[in-house]
mmCIF file of C-alpha atoms and ligand atoms in Angstrom:
data_model
loop_
_atom_site.group_PDB
_atom_site.id
_atom_site.type_symbol
_atom_site.label_atom_id
_atom_site.label_comp_id
_atom_site.label_asym_id
_atom_site.label_seq_id
_atom_site.Cartn_x
_atom_site.Cartn_y
_atom_site.Cartn_z
ATOM 1 C CA MET K 1 -36.701 53.608 29.939
ATOM 2 C CA GLU K 2 -40.127 53.593 31.517
ATOM 3 C CA HIS K 3 -41.097 50.474 33.460
ATOM 4 C CA PRO K 4 -44.854 50.236 34.047
ATOM 5 C CA GLU K 5 -44.170 47.303 36.344
ATOM 6 C CA ASN K 6 -42.722 49.765 38.859
ATOM 7 C CA ASP K 7 -46.140 51.332 39.389
ATOM 8 C CA ASP K 8 -47.386 50.984 42.935
ATOM 9 C CA LYS K 9 -50.289 48.810 41.903
ATOM 10 C CA TYR K 10 -47.900 45.964 41.015
ATOM 11 C CA LYS K 11 -46.676 45.167 44.474
ATOM 12 C CA GLY K 12 -43.753 42.844 44.774
ATOM 13 C CA LEU K 13 -42.566 43.559 41.258
ATOM 14 C CA LYS K 14 -39.638 45.848 40.752
ATOM 15 C CA VAL K 15 -37.432 46.242 37.730
ATOM 16 C CA ASN K 16 -33.947 47.279 38.687
ATOM 17 C CA LYS K 17 -31.740 49.524 36.687
ATOM 18 C CA GLY K 18 -29.487 47.534 34.445
ATOM 19 C CA VAL K 19 -25.713 47.523 34.675
ATOM 20 C CA ASN K 20 -23.495 48.981 32.038
ATOM 21 C CA ASP K 21 -21.762 46.664 29.629
ATOM 22 C CA MET K 22 -18.270 45.614 30.621
ATOM 23 C CA PRO K 23 -15.488 46.966 28.490
ATOM 24 C CA THR K 24 -14.051 44.219 26.326
ATOM 25 C CA VAL K 25 -12.065 41.807 28.442
ATOM 26 C CA ASN K 26 -9.354 41.211 25.904
ATOM 27 C CA PRO K 27 -7.857 44.532 24.790
ATOM 28 C CA TYR K 28 -5.899 42.740 22.042
ATOM 29 C CA LEU K 29 -8.996 41.232 20.482
ATOM 30 C CA LYS K 30 -9.024 42.117 16.816
ATOM 31 C CA LYS K 31 -12.239 42.508 14.936
ATOM 32 C CA ARG K 32 -12.696 39.480 12.755
ATOM 33 C CA THR K 33 -11.983 40.364 9.163
ATOM 34 C CA PRO K 34 -14.870 39.162 7.043
ATOM 35 C CA ARG K 35 -14.116 36.252 4.756
ATOM 36 C CA LYS K 36 -13.004 37.401 1.348
ATOM 37 C CA ARG K 37 -15.780 37.223 -1.159
ATOM 38 C CA TYR K 38 -14.591 35.613 -4.337
ATOM 39 C CA THR K 39 -16.220 36.066 -7.705
ATOM 40 C CA ALA K 40 -17.410 32.967 -9.530
ATOM 41 C CA ASP K 41 -14.348 33.110 -11.796
ATOM 42 C CA GLU K 42 -12.012 33.330 -8.805
ATOM 43 C CA PHE K 43 -13.737 30.307 -7.295
ATOM 44 C CA VAL K 44 -13.368 28.391 -10.532
ATOM 45 C CA SER K 45 -9.688 29.149 -10.976
ATOM 46 C CA GLY K 46 -9.042 28.251 -7.317
ATOM 47 C CA ILE K 47 -10.866 24.960 -7.778
ATOM 48 C CA LEU K 48 -9.016 24.161 -11.003
ATOM 49 C CA ASP K 49 -5.752 24.848 -9.144
ATOM 50 C CA GLY K 50 -6.798 22.229 -6.608
ATOM 51 C CA ASN K 51 -7.084 24.753 -3.783
ATOM 52 C CA ILE K 52 -8.939 22.833 -1.055
ATOM 53 C CA THR K 53 -9.940 25.886 0.972
ATOM 54 C CA ILE K 54 -11.631 27.431 -2.038
ATOM 55 C CA LEU K 55 -13.193 24.088 -2.976
ATOM 56 C CA SER K 56 -14.669 23.791 0.539
ATOM 57 C CA GLN K 57 -16.071 27.294 0.370
ATOM 58 C CA ALA K 58 -17.635 26.581 -3.002
ATOM 59 C CA VAL K 59 -19.230 23.405 -1.630
ATOM 60 C CA THR K 60 -20.665 25.475 1.209
ATOM 61 C CA LEU K 61 -22.309 27.710 -1.392
ATOM 62 C CA VAL K 62 -23.703 24.669 -3.192
ATOM 63 C CA GLU K 63 -25.173 23.469 0.100
ATOM 64 C CA SER K 64 -26.636 26.833 1.045
ATOM 65 C CA SER K 65 -30.299 27.477 0.454
ATOM 66 C CA LEU K 66 -29.879 31.250 0.143
ATOM 67 C CA HIS K 67 -30.792 32.455 -3.310
ATOM 68 C CA GLU K 68 -27.708 34.618 -3.766
ATOM 69 C CA HIS K 69 -25.482 31.680 -2.784
ATOM 70 C CA GLN K 70 -27.310 29.385 -5.172
ATOM 71 C CA ALA K 71 -26.869 31.870 -8.010
ATOM 72 C CA ILE K 72 -23.089 31.975 -7.654
ATOM 73 C CA ALA K 73 -22.935 28.225 -6.944
ATOM 74 C CA GLN K 74 -24.727 27.455 -10.196
ATOM 75 C CA GLU K 75 -22.328 29.694 -12.117
ATOM 76 C CA ILE K 76 -19.337 27.928 -10.538
ATOM 77 C CA ILE K 77 -20.787 24.499 -11.335
ATOM 78 C CA GLU K 78 -21.451 25.451 -14.932
ATOM 79 C CA LYS K 79 -17.886 26.667 -15.385
ATOM 80 C CA CYS K 80 -16.465 23.568 -13.718
ATOM 81 C CA LEU K 81 -18.527 21.143 -15.800
ATOM 82 C CA PRO K 82 -16.151 21.025 -18.796
ATOM 83 C CA HIS K 83 -13.406 19.944 -16.380
ATOM 84 C CA ALA K 84 -15.509 17.302 -14.632
ATOM 85 C CA GLY K 85 -16.573 13.746 -15.387
ATOM 86 C CA LYS K 86 -13.180 12.111 -15.458
ATOM 87 C CA SER K 87 -13.300 10.376 -12.107
ATOM 88 C CA ILE K 88 -14.492 6.954 -11.073
ATOM 89 C CA ARG K 89 -17.492 7.315 -8.790
ATOM 90 C CA VAL K 90 -18.183 4.598 -6.265
ATOM 91 C CA GLY K 91 -21.230 4.357 -4.008
ATOM 92 C CA ILE K 92 -20.710 2.630 -0.661
ATOM 93 C CA THR K 93 -23.571 1.506 1.509
ATOM 94 C CA GLY K 94 -24.149 -0.726 4.517
ATOM 95 C CA VAL K 95 -26.131 -0.666 7.720
ATOM 96 C CA PRO K 96 -24.689 1.241 10.696
ATOM 97 C CA GLY K 97 -21.946 -0.869 12.226
ATOM 98 C CA ALA K 98 -21.191 -2.740 9.001
ATOM 99 C CA GLY K 99 -17.857 -0.961 8.940
ATOM 100 C CA LYS K 100 -18.329 1.754 6.337
ATOM 101 C CA SER K 101 -15.965 4.272 7.864
ATOM 102 C CA THR K 102 -13.314 1.667 8.709
ATOM 103 C CA SER K 103 -13.557 0.319 5.172
ATOM 104 C CA ILE K 104 -13.524 3.723 3.483
ATOM 105 C CA ASP K 105 -10.407 4.557 5.467
ATOM 106 C CA ALA K 106 -8.779 1.322 4.253
ATOM 107 C CA PHE K 107 -9.959 1.588 0.625
ATOM 108 C CA GLY K 108 -9.020 5.260 0.589
ATOM 109 C CA MET K 109 -5.480 4.652 1.852
ATOM 110 C CA HIS K 110 -5.059 1.890 -0.725
ATOM 111 C CA LEU K 111 -5.963 4.379 -3.470
ATOM 112 C CA ILE K 112 -3.930 7.263 -2.037
ATOM 113 C CA ASN K 113 -0.870 5.011 -1.809
ATOM 114 C CA ALA K 114 -1.368 4.161 -5.461
ATOM 115 C CA GLY K 115 -1.195 7.876 -6.294
ATOM 116 C CA HIS K 116 -4.900 8.704 -6.524
ATOM 117 C CA LYS K 117 -6.764 11.732 -5.204
ATOM 118 C CA LEU K 118 -9.930 10.806 -3.353
ATOM 119 C CA ALA K 119 -13.031 12.757 -2.334
ATOM 120 C CA VAL K 120 -15.411 11.187 0.196
ATOM 121 C CA LEU K 121 -18.927 12.604 0.146
ATOM 122 C CA ALA K 122 -22.084 11.405 1.842
ATOM 123 C CA ILE K 123 -25.829 11.360 1.522
ATOM 124 C CA ASP K 124 -27.654 11.174 4.774
ATOM 125 C CA PRO K 125 -31.040 12.858 4.643
ATOM 126 C CA SER K 126 -31.747 12.076 8.279
ATOM 127 C CA SER K 127 -28.705 13.809 9.683
ATOM 128 C CA GLU K 128 -28.868 17.175 11.291
ATOM 129 C CA ARG K 129 -25.804 19.168 12.064
ATOM 130 C CA SER K 130 -26.887 19.606 15.654
ATOM 131 C CA LYS K 131 -27.002 15.870 16.159
ATOM 132 C CA GLY K 132 -23.669 15.494 14.448
ATOM 133 C CA SER K 133 -23.653 14.199 10.958
ATOM 134 C CA ILE K 134 -22.764 10.549 11.091
ATOM 135 C CA LEU K 135 -21.651 10.003 7.527
ATOM 136 C CA GLY K 136 -18.546 11.388 5.918
ATOM 137 C CA ASP K 137 -17.321 12.497 9.289
ATOM 138 C CA LYS K 138 -13.577 13.077 9.344
ATOM 139 C CA THR K 139 -13.093 11.678 12.800
ATOM 140 C CA ARG K 140 -14.364 8.339 11.574
ATOM 141 C CA MET K 141 -11.671 8.136 8.917
ATOM 142 C CA GLU K 142 -8.539 8.648 10.870
ATOM 143 C CA SER K 143 -5.811 7.903 8.354
ATOM 144 C CA LEU K 144 -7.553 9.481 5.404
ATOM 145 C CA SER K 145 -8.293 12.693 7.251
ATOM 146 C CA ARG K 146 -4.546 13.299 7.551
ATOM 147 C CA GLU K 147 -3.927 12.915 3.824
ATOM 148 C CA LYS K 148 -3.662 15.991 1.687
ATOM 149 C CA ASN K 149 -4.891 14.021 -1.320
ATOM 150 C CA ALA K 150 -8.147 13.174 0.439
ATOM 151 C CA PHE K 151 -11.089 15.533 0.684
ATOM 152 C CA ILE K 152 -13.760 14.438 3.181
ATOM 153 C CA ARG K 153 -17.063 16.197 3.350
ATOM 154 C CA PRO K 154 -20.000 15.216 5.561
ATOM 155 C CA SER K 155 -23.496 14.960 4.184
ATOM 156 C CA PRO K 156 -25.273 18.215 3.414
ATOM 157 C CA SER K 157 -27.494 18.887 6.406
ATOM 158 C CA ALA K 158 -31.034 17.622 6.625
ATOM 159 C CA GLY K 159 -33.514 18.430 3.942
ATOM 160 C CA SER K 160 -35.528 16.484 1.438
ATOM 161 C CA LEU K 161 -33.690 13.457 0.115
ATOM 162 C CA GLY K 162 -33.847 14.912 -3.397
ATOM 163 C CA GLY K 163 -32.359 18.191 -2.208
ATOM 164 C CA VAL K 164 -29.562 16.564 -0.213
ATOM 165 C CA ALA K 165 -28.740 14.218 -3.084
ATOM 166 C CA ARG K 166 -28.688 17.016 -5.648
ATOM 167 C CA LYS K 167 -26.180 18.946 -3.565
ATOM 168 C CA THR K 168 -23.934 15.894 -3.359
ATOM 169 C CA ARG K 169 -24.287 15.377 -7.108
ATOM 170 C CA GLU K 170 -23.190 18.974 -7.701
ATOM 171 C CA THR K 171 -20.330 18.647 -5.231
ATOM 172 C CA ILE K 172 -19.021 15.729 -7.315
ATOM 173 C CA VAL K 173 -18.630 18.128 -10.255
ATOM 174 C CA LEU K 174 -16.572 20.554 -8.174
ATOM 175 C CA CYS K 175 -14.375 17.792 -6.740
ATOM 176 C CA GLU K 176 -13.682 16.385 -10.187
ATOM 177 C CA ALA K 177 -12.757 19.828 -11.486
ATOM 178 C CA ALA K 178 -10.364 20.121 -8.533
ATOM 179 C CA GLY K 179 -8.559 17.000 -9.754
ATOM 180 C CA PHE K 180 -10.032 14.259 -7.567
ATOM 181 C CA ASP K 181 -9.969 11.135 -9.716
ATOM 182 C CA THR K 182 -11.952 8.900 -7.378
ATOM 183 C CA ILE K 183 -15.161 9.862 -5.606
ATOM 184 C CA PHE K 184 -16.802 7.853 -2.853
ATOM 185 C CA VAL K 185 -20.418 8.535 -2.002
ATOM 186 C CA GLU K 186 -21.344 6.971 1.318
ATOM 187 C CA THR K 187 -24.856 6.282 2.543
ATOM 188 C CA VAL K 188 -26.600 4.198 5.191
ATOM 189 C CA GLY K 189 -28.147 1.016 3.848
ATOM 190 C CA VAL K 190 -31.532 1.424 5.364
ATOM 191 C CA GLY K 191 -33.653 3.676 3.239
ATOM 192 C CA GLN K 192 -34.259 5.190 -0.121
ATOM 193 C CA SER K 193 -31.005 7.075 -0.256
ATOM 194 C CA GLU K 194 -29.432 4.130 -2.117
ATOM 195 C CA THR K 195 -31.503 4.937 -5.175
ATOM 196 C CA ALA K 196 -30.214 8.493 -5.076
ATOM 197 C CA VAL K 197 -26.617 7.300 -4.716
ATOM 198 C CA HIS K 198 -27.095 4.745 -7.453
ATOM 199 C CA SER K 199 -28.135 7.562 -9.758
ATOM 200 C CA MET K 200 -24.766 9.281 -9.417
ATOM 201 C CA VAL K 201 -22.141 6.544 -9.234
ATOM 202 C CA ASP K 202 -20.511 4.118 -11.662
ATOM 203 C CA PHE K 203 -20.079 1.246 -9.221
ATOM 204 C CA PHE K 204 -22.199 0.396 -6.225
ATOM 205 C CA LEU K 205 -20.651 -1.476 -3.298
ATOM 206 C CA LEU K 206 -22.770 -3.073 -0.612
ATOM 207 C CA ILE K 207 -21.014 -3.862 2.678
ATOM 208 C CA GLN K 208 -22.485 -6.789 4.560
ATOM 209 C CA LEU K 209 -21.638 -8.724 7.684
ATOM 210 C CA ALA K 210 -21.581 -12.411 8.407
ATOM 211 C CA GLY K 211 -22.912 -14.229 11.386
ATOM 212 C CA THR K 212 -25.720 -11.960 12.441
ATOM 213 C CA GLY K 213 -28.382 -14.620 12.117
ATOM 214 C CA ASP K 214 -30.399 -13.928 9.043
ATOM 215 C CA GLU K 215 -27.692 -13.709 6.407
ATOM 216 C CA LEU K 216 -29.568 -11.344 4.200
ATOM 217 C CA GLN K 217 -30.063 -9.035 7.166
ATOM 218 C CA GLY K 218 -33.293 -7.620 5.956
ATOM 219 C CA ILE K 219 -31.441 -5.687 3.291
ATOM 220 C CA LYS K 220 -34.051 -4.818 0.778
ATOM 221 C CA ARG K 221 -34.000 -6.852 -2.356
ATOM 222 C CA GLY K 222 -33.858 -3.617 -4.334
ATOM 223 C CA ILE K 223 -30.553 -2.668 -2.733
ATOM 224 C CA MET K 224 -29.063 -6.096 -3.474
ATOM 225 C CA GLU K 225 -30.181 -5.746 -7.049
ATOM 226 C CA MET K 226 -28.423 -2.421 -7.354
ATOM 227 C CA ALA K 227 -25.118 -3.745 -6.033
ATOM 228 C CA ASP K 228 -22.293 -4.352 -8.509
ATOM 229 C CA GLY K 229 -20.284 -5.894 -5.706
ATOM 230 C CA ILE K 230 -21.242 -7.300 -2.311
ATOM 231 C CA ILE K 231 -18.375 -7.307 0.146
ATOM 232 C CA ILE K 232 -18.493 -9.080 3.466
ATOM 233 C CA ASN K 233 -16.549 -7.249 6.104
ATOM 234 C CA LYS K 234 -14.875 -8.426 9.293
ATOM 235 C CA ALA K 235 -13.503 -11.587 7.677
ATOM 236 C CA ASP K 236 -10.815 -11.881 10.332
ATOM 237 C CA GLY K 237 -10.018 -14.131 13.299
ATOM 238 C CA ASP K 238 -12.818 -16.502 14.223
ATOM 239 C CA ASN K 239 -15.104 -14.837 11.774
ATOM 240 C CA ILE K 240 -13.381 -15.951 8.557
ATOM 241 C CA LYS K 241 -15.383 -19.173 8.141
ATOM 242 C CA LYS K 242 -18.669 -17.432 8.813
ATOM 243 C CA ALA K 243 -17.806 -14.739 6.308
ATOM 244 C CA GLU K 244 -17.048 -17.351 3.648
ATOM 245 C CA LEU K 245 -20.334 -19.082 4.384
ATOM 246 C CA ALA K 246 -22.219 -15.803 4.110
ATOM 247 C CA ALA K 247 -20.440 -15.111 0.824
ATOM 248 C CA SER K 248 -21.666 -18.357 -0.687
ATOM 249 C CA GLN K 249 -25.188 -17.651 0.529
ATOM 250 C CA PHE K 250 -25.086 -14.265 -1.129
ATOM 251 C CA ARG K 251 -23.743 -15.797 -4.336
ATOM 252 C CA ASN K 252 -26.679 -18.199 -4.342
ATOM 253 C CA ALA K 253 -29.153 -15.427 -3.660
ATOM 254 C CA LEU K 254 -27.723 -13.351 -6.506
ATOM 255 C CA HIS K 255 -28.317 -16.204 -8.942
ATOM 256 C CA LEU K 256 -32.034 -15.720 -8.440
ATOM 257 C CA PHE K 257 -31.886 -12.131 -9.635
ATOM 258 C CA PRO K 258 -32.423 -11.192 -13.249
ATOM 259 C CA PRO K 259 -29.198 -10.450 -15.163
ATOM 260 C CA SER K 260 -28.081 -6.853 -14.775
ATOM 261 C CA GLU K 261 -28.413 -4.339 -17.577
ATOM 262 C CA SER K 262 -24.669 -3.840 -17.690
ATOM 263 C CA GLY K 263 -23.964 -7.472 -18.455
ATOM 264 C CA TRP K 264 -21.738 -7.570 -15.379
ATOM 265 C CA ILE K 265 -22.206 -10.406 -12.944
ATOM 266 C CA PRO K 266 -22.021 -8.957 -9.424
ATOM 267 C CA LYS K 267 -19.211 -10.426 -7.345
ATOM 268 C CA VAL K 268 -19.214 -11.359 -3.681
ATOM 269 C CA LEU K 269 -15.917 -10.971 -1.804
ATOM 270 C CA THR K 270 -14.827 -11.183 1.826
ATOM 271 C CA TYR K 271 -12.374 -8.795 3.464
ATOM 272 C CA SER K 272 -11.383 -7.108 6.683
ATOM 273 C CA GLY K 273 -11.437 -3.346 6.674
ATOM 274 C CA TYR K 274 -9.899 -3.244 10.125
ATOM 275 C CA TYR K 275 -6.936 -5.506 9.363
ATOM 276 C CA GLY K 276 -6.593 -4.403 5.760
ATOM 277 C CA LEU K 277 -7.137 -7.884 4.294
ATOM 278 C CA GLY K 278 -8.593 -8.389 0.817
ATOM 279 C CA ILE K 279 -8.635 -4.682 -0.004
ATOM 280 C CA LYS K 280 -6.622 -4.992 -3.203
ATOM 281 C CA GLU K 281 -9.019 -7.648 -4.536
ATOM 282 C CA ILE K 282 -11.963 -5.317 -4.016
ATOM 283 C CA TRP K 283 -10.244 -2.597 -5.976
ATOM 284 C CA ASP K 284 -9.287 -5.001 -8.707
ATOM 285 C CA MET K 285 -12.983 -5.859 -8.966
ATOM 286 C CA VAL K 286 -13.968 -2.191 -9.317
ATOM 287 C CA ASN K 287 -11.331 -1.679 -12.009
ATOM 288 C CA ASP K 288 -12.464 -4.826 -13.846
ATOM 289 C CA TYR K 289 -16.007 -3.510 -13.838
ATOM 290 C CA ILE K 290 -14.960 -0.117 -15.184
ATOM 291 C CA ALA K 291 -12.914 -1.734 -17.958
ATOM 292 C CA PHE K 292 -15.757 -4.153 -18.757
ATOM 293 C CA THR K 293 -18.451 -1.462 -18.966
ATOM 294 C CA LYS K 294 -16.254 0.977 -20.852
ATOM 295 C CA LYS K 295 -15.684 -1.727 -23.421
ATOM 296 C CA ASN K 296 -19.337 -2.658 -23.877
ATOM 297 C CA GLY K 297 -20.529 0.963 -23.845
ATOM 298 C CA TYR K 298 -22.560 0.668 -20.651
ATOM 299 C CA PHE K 299 -20.324 3.106 -18.760
ATOM 300 C CA ASN K 300 -21.221 6.028 -21.012
ATOM 301 C CA TYR K 301 -24.801 4.895 -21.424
ATOM 302 C CA LYS K 302 -25.293 4.933 -17.654
ATOM 303 C CA ARG K 303 -23.640 8.343 -17.248
ATOM 304 C CA ASN K 304 -25.984 9.740 -19.911
ATOM 305 C CA GLU K 305 -29.003 8.197 -18.260
ATOM 306 C CA GLN K 306 -27.897 9.710 -14.958
ATOM 307 C CA ALA K 307 -27.480 13.146 -16.552
ATOM 308 C CA LYS K 308 -31.010 12.862 -17.927
ATOM 309 C CA TYR K 309 -32.348 11.721 -14.566
ATOM 310 C CA TRP K 310 -30.809 14.721 -12.820
ATOM 311 C CA MET K 311 -32.184 17.114 -15.383
ATOM 312 C CA TYR K 312 -35.729 15.934 -14.667
ATOM 313 C CA GLU K 313 -35.072 15.809 -10.937
ATOM 314 C CA SER K 314 -33.943 19.439 -11.039
ATOM 315 C CA ILE K 315 -36.979 20.475 -13.055
ATOM 316 C CA ASN K 316 -39.278 18.750 -10.569
ATOM 317 C CA ASP K 317 -37.436 20.235 -7.621
ATOM 318 C CA SER K 318 -37.487 23.728 -8.904
ATOM 319 C CA LEU K 319 -41.144 23.589 -10.013
ATOM 320 C CA ARG K 320 -42.144 22.310 -6.600
ATOM 321 C CA ASP K 321 -40.093 25.005 -4.936
ATOM 322 C CA LYS K 322 -41.605 27.766 -7.100
ATOM 323 C CA PHE K 323 -45.112 26.440 -6.537
ATOM 324 C CA TYR K 324 -44.931 26.237 -2.750
ATOM 325 C CA HIS K 325 -43.145 29.565 -2.416
ATOM 326 C CA ASN K 326 -45.587 31.456 -4.610
ATOM 327 C CA PRO K 327 -47.287 34.016 -2.303
ATOM 328 C CA GLU K 328 -50.752 33.467 -3.812
ATOM 329 C CA VAL K 329 -50.400 29.704 -3.493
ATOM 330 C CA GLU K 330 -49.166 30.055 0.084
ATOM 331 C CA LYS K 331 -52.240 32.165 0.863
ATOM 332 C CA MET K 332 -54.756 29.754 -0.649
ATOM 333 C CA LEU K 333 -53.239 26.391 0.238
ATOM 334 C CA GLU K 334 -54.633 26.095 3.730
ATOM 335 C CA PRO K 335 -58.188 27.312 3.012
ATOM 336 C CA THR K 336 -58.329 24.940 0.048
ATOM 337 C CA GLU K 337 -57.079 22.075 2.188
ATOM 338 C CA ARG K 338 -59.825 22.870 4.690
ATOM 339 C CA GLN K 339 -62.447 22.731 1.961
ATOM 340 C CA VAL K 340 -61.209 19.285 1.013
ATOM 341 C CA LEU K 341 -61.327 18.122 4.623
ATOM 342 C CA ASN K 342 -64.873 19.482 4.956
ATOM 343 C CA ASN K 343 -65.894 17.549 1.846
ATOM 344 C CA GLU K 344 -66.756 20.777 0.075
ATOM 345 C CA ILE K 345 -64.588 20.042 -2.935
ATOM 346 C CA SER K 346 -62.747 16.972 -4.136
ATOM 347 C CA SER K 347 -58.984 16.603 -3.870
ATOM 348 C CA PHE K 348 -58.703 16.811 -7.645
ATOM 349 C CA VAL K 349 -60.713 19.979 -8.022
ATOM 350 C CA ALA K 350 -58.656 21.466 -5.188
ATOM 351 C CA ALA K 351 -55.411 20.525 -6.899
ATOM 352 C CA LYS K 352 -56.554 21.997 -10.196
ATOM 353 C CA ARG K 353 -57.587 25.214 -8.468
ATOM 354 C CA MET K 354 -54.213 25.518 -6.792
ATOM 355 C CA ILE K 355 -52.378 24.907 -10.058
ATOM 356 C CA ASP K 356 -54.549 27.519 -11.795
ATOM 357 C CA ILE K 357 -53.796 30.024 -9.043
ATOM 358 C CA PHE K 358 -50.093 29.283 -9.515
ATOM 359 C CA LEU K 359 -50.214 29.632 -13.294
ATOM 360 C CA GLU K 360 -52.089 32.929 -13.056
ATOM 361 C CA ASN K 361 -49.549 34.294 -10.653
ATOM 362 C CA ILE K 362 -46.189 33.389 -12.112
ATOM 363 C CA HIS K 363 -44.090 36.443 -12.679
HETATM 364 P P1 GDP I 1 -20.106 2.152 10.165
HETATM 365 O O1 GDP I 1 -21.142 2.509 11.172
HETATM 366 O O2 GDP I 1 -20.697 1.341 9.056
HETATM 367 O O3 GDP I 1 -19.317 3.309 9.657
HETATM 368 O O4 GDP I 1 -19.079 1.161 10.908
HETATM 369 P P2 GDP I 1 -17.647 1.436 11.583
HETATM 370 O O5 GDP I 1 -16.591 1.568 10.541
HETATM 371 O O6 GDP I 1 -17.772 2.551 12.555
HETATM 372 O O7 GDP I 1 -17.398 0.056 12.323
HETATM 373 C C1 GDP I 1 -18.247 -0.423 13.347
HETATM 374 C C2 GDP I 1 -17.450 -1.294 14.302
HETATM 375 O O8 GDP I 1 -16.957 -2.450 13.631
HETATM 376 C C3 GDP I 1 -16.229 -0.595 14.878
HETATM 377 O O9 GDP I 1 -16.123 -0.934 16.214
HETATM 378 C C4 GDP I 1 -15.092 -1.163 14.066
HETATM 379 O O10 GDP I 1 -13.872 -1.163 14.778
HETATM 380 C C5 GDP I 1 -15.550 -2.558 13.774
HETATM 381 N N1 GDP I 1 -14.975 -3.048 12.519
HETATM 382 C C6 GDP I 1 -14.991 -2.412 11.317
HETATM 383 N N2 GDP I 1 -14.342 -3.134 10.373
HETATM 384 C C7 GDP I 1 -13.934 -4.273 10.984
HETATM 385 C C8 GDP I 1 -13.209 -5.429 10.532
HETATM 386 O O11 GDP I 1 -12.800 -5.558 9.388
HETATM 387 N N3 GDP I 1 -12.984 -6.409 11.461
HETATM 388 C C9 GDP I 1 -13.408 -6.313 12.743
HETATM 389 N N4 GDP I 1 -13.145 -7.311 13.557
HETATM 390 N N5 GDP I 1 -14.066 -5.228 13.190
HETATM 391 C C10 GDP I 1 -14.333 -4.224 12.351
#
C-alpha cells in the first residue's frame, strides 16, 4: 500500500509496515453455528408447546425494529392470538426503592407455589441496555429467576414510550399463548408509563411506602386514581405502626376521588415483601376484583376498550413512522422548518405542505 506520509516533505512522520495477523490462538475454536432460523409456524408451535427458548427468541423479534423481523413477528402474534387472552394481567408500579422487585419476587413465589405460571414484563422507556435495564431484571428477582414456571423479561430497550409499550403489549400475547396464566407488567411510578401499563392490564397495583414525610409522596393524583389497590410495603419491625397510619391516610384520600368506572372500591393494604407478610391478602384482593368485574361485565368491557385503544395506537404509530421515513418528506422537512423559523410561512401552512408532499408520494 502506498503511504504518502512517507514522502520526504513530511519529516518526522513515518508509517511502518504492519505485522501479519496472528494465527488463531485456540486451534480447537469452532466456528459458531448460526442460530437456526425458524419459520413463523415453527415459532408458533414452539410457543404453544411452552418452549421458553423459542418464546424468548420470538420476543426478541417483536422487540426488533428491523422490518424483516417485524414481518415475521406480526405473523407469529397473529397466529398466537387465538390462544391468548386467558391470563390475569396485573400492572405493578411504585417509585424506585418502593420494593417492586422484592415484592414481585414474593408475589410471584406465592403464585408459583399455588401452581401458576408467571411472566414478568416491564415498561421502562428511559432504560437503555448499555446502562442496564433496571426493570424486569432477573438479578433483582432472585427466587423467581430460578423457577421454571417463571419467565422474566426486562423492558424493551429505549424508544418512544408508545413503541416500548406496544412491544410489551405484544409480548403479553406470546406469553399467554405459551401458557402463562398470570402476567405482571412492572413500571416505575414516576412518569407517563403508568397510563400505558393501565391500558394493558386488568388490575393495577400501586406500591407505596410509609414514613417518608409527605404520605402521598408526590405520586400524581392520576396514578392514584388508576390504582385498583394501593399496597404499603415494608410493614415490618418498627415500621408497622407507620404503615398502618399511612394506610388510613390513603383510605381517606381515596374517599375524595370519584367512584371508579368498574364499581370496585380500591383497597389499601399493608404488607412486607421482604418478610413475606400479608402477601396472601393482596392476592385475595386481586382475585376478588377479577371475580367482581367478571360478574358485572366490566372485565370484558375493559379488555375490549383496551383492544380498541391499541388498534388506534398502532395506526397512529405506523402513520407517524411512514410519514417521517418517507424520502420526500425527509428531504423537505428541514427546509420547511427553516421557513417557519424565518417567519416565511405559518406553522399550519408548513404542516399542510408536508402532509401534501407525503400524500403525493405514498407508494
Ligand atoms: P425497587 O427499586 O422498587 O425494585 O425496590 P427494591 O425491591 O429493590 O427494594 C429497595 C430496598 O428496600 C431494598 O434494599 C430492599 O431490601 C428493601 N425492601 C424491599 N421490601 C422490603 C420490605 O418489605 N421490608 C423492608 N424492611 N425492606 C424492604
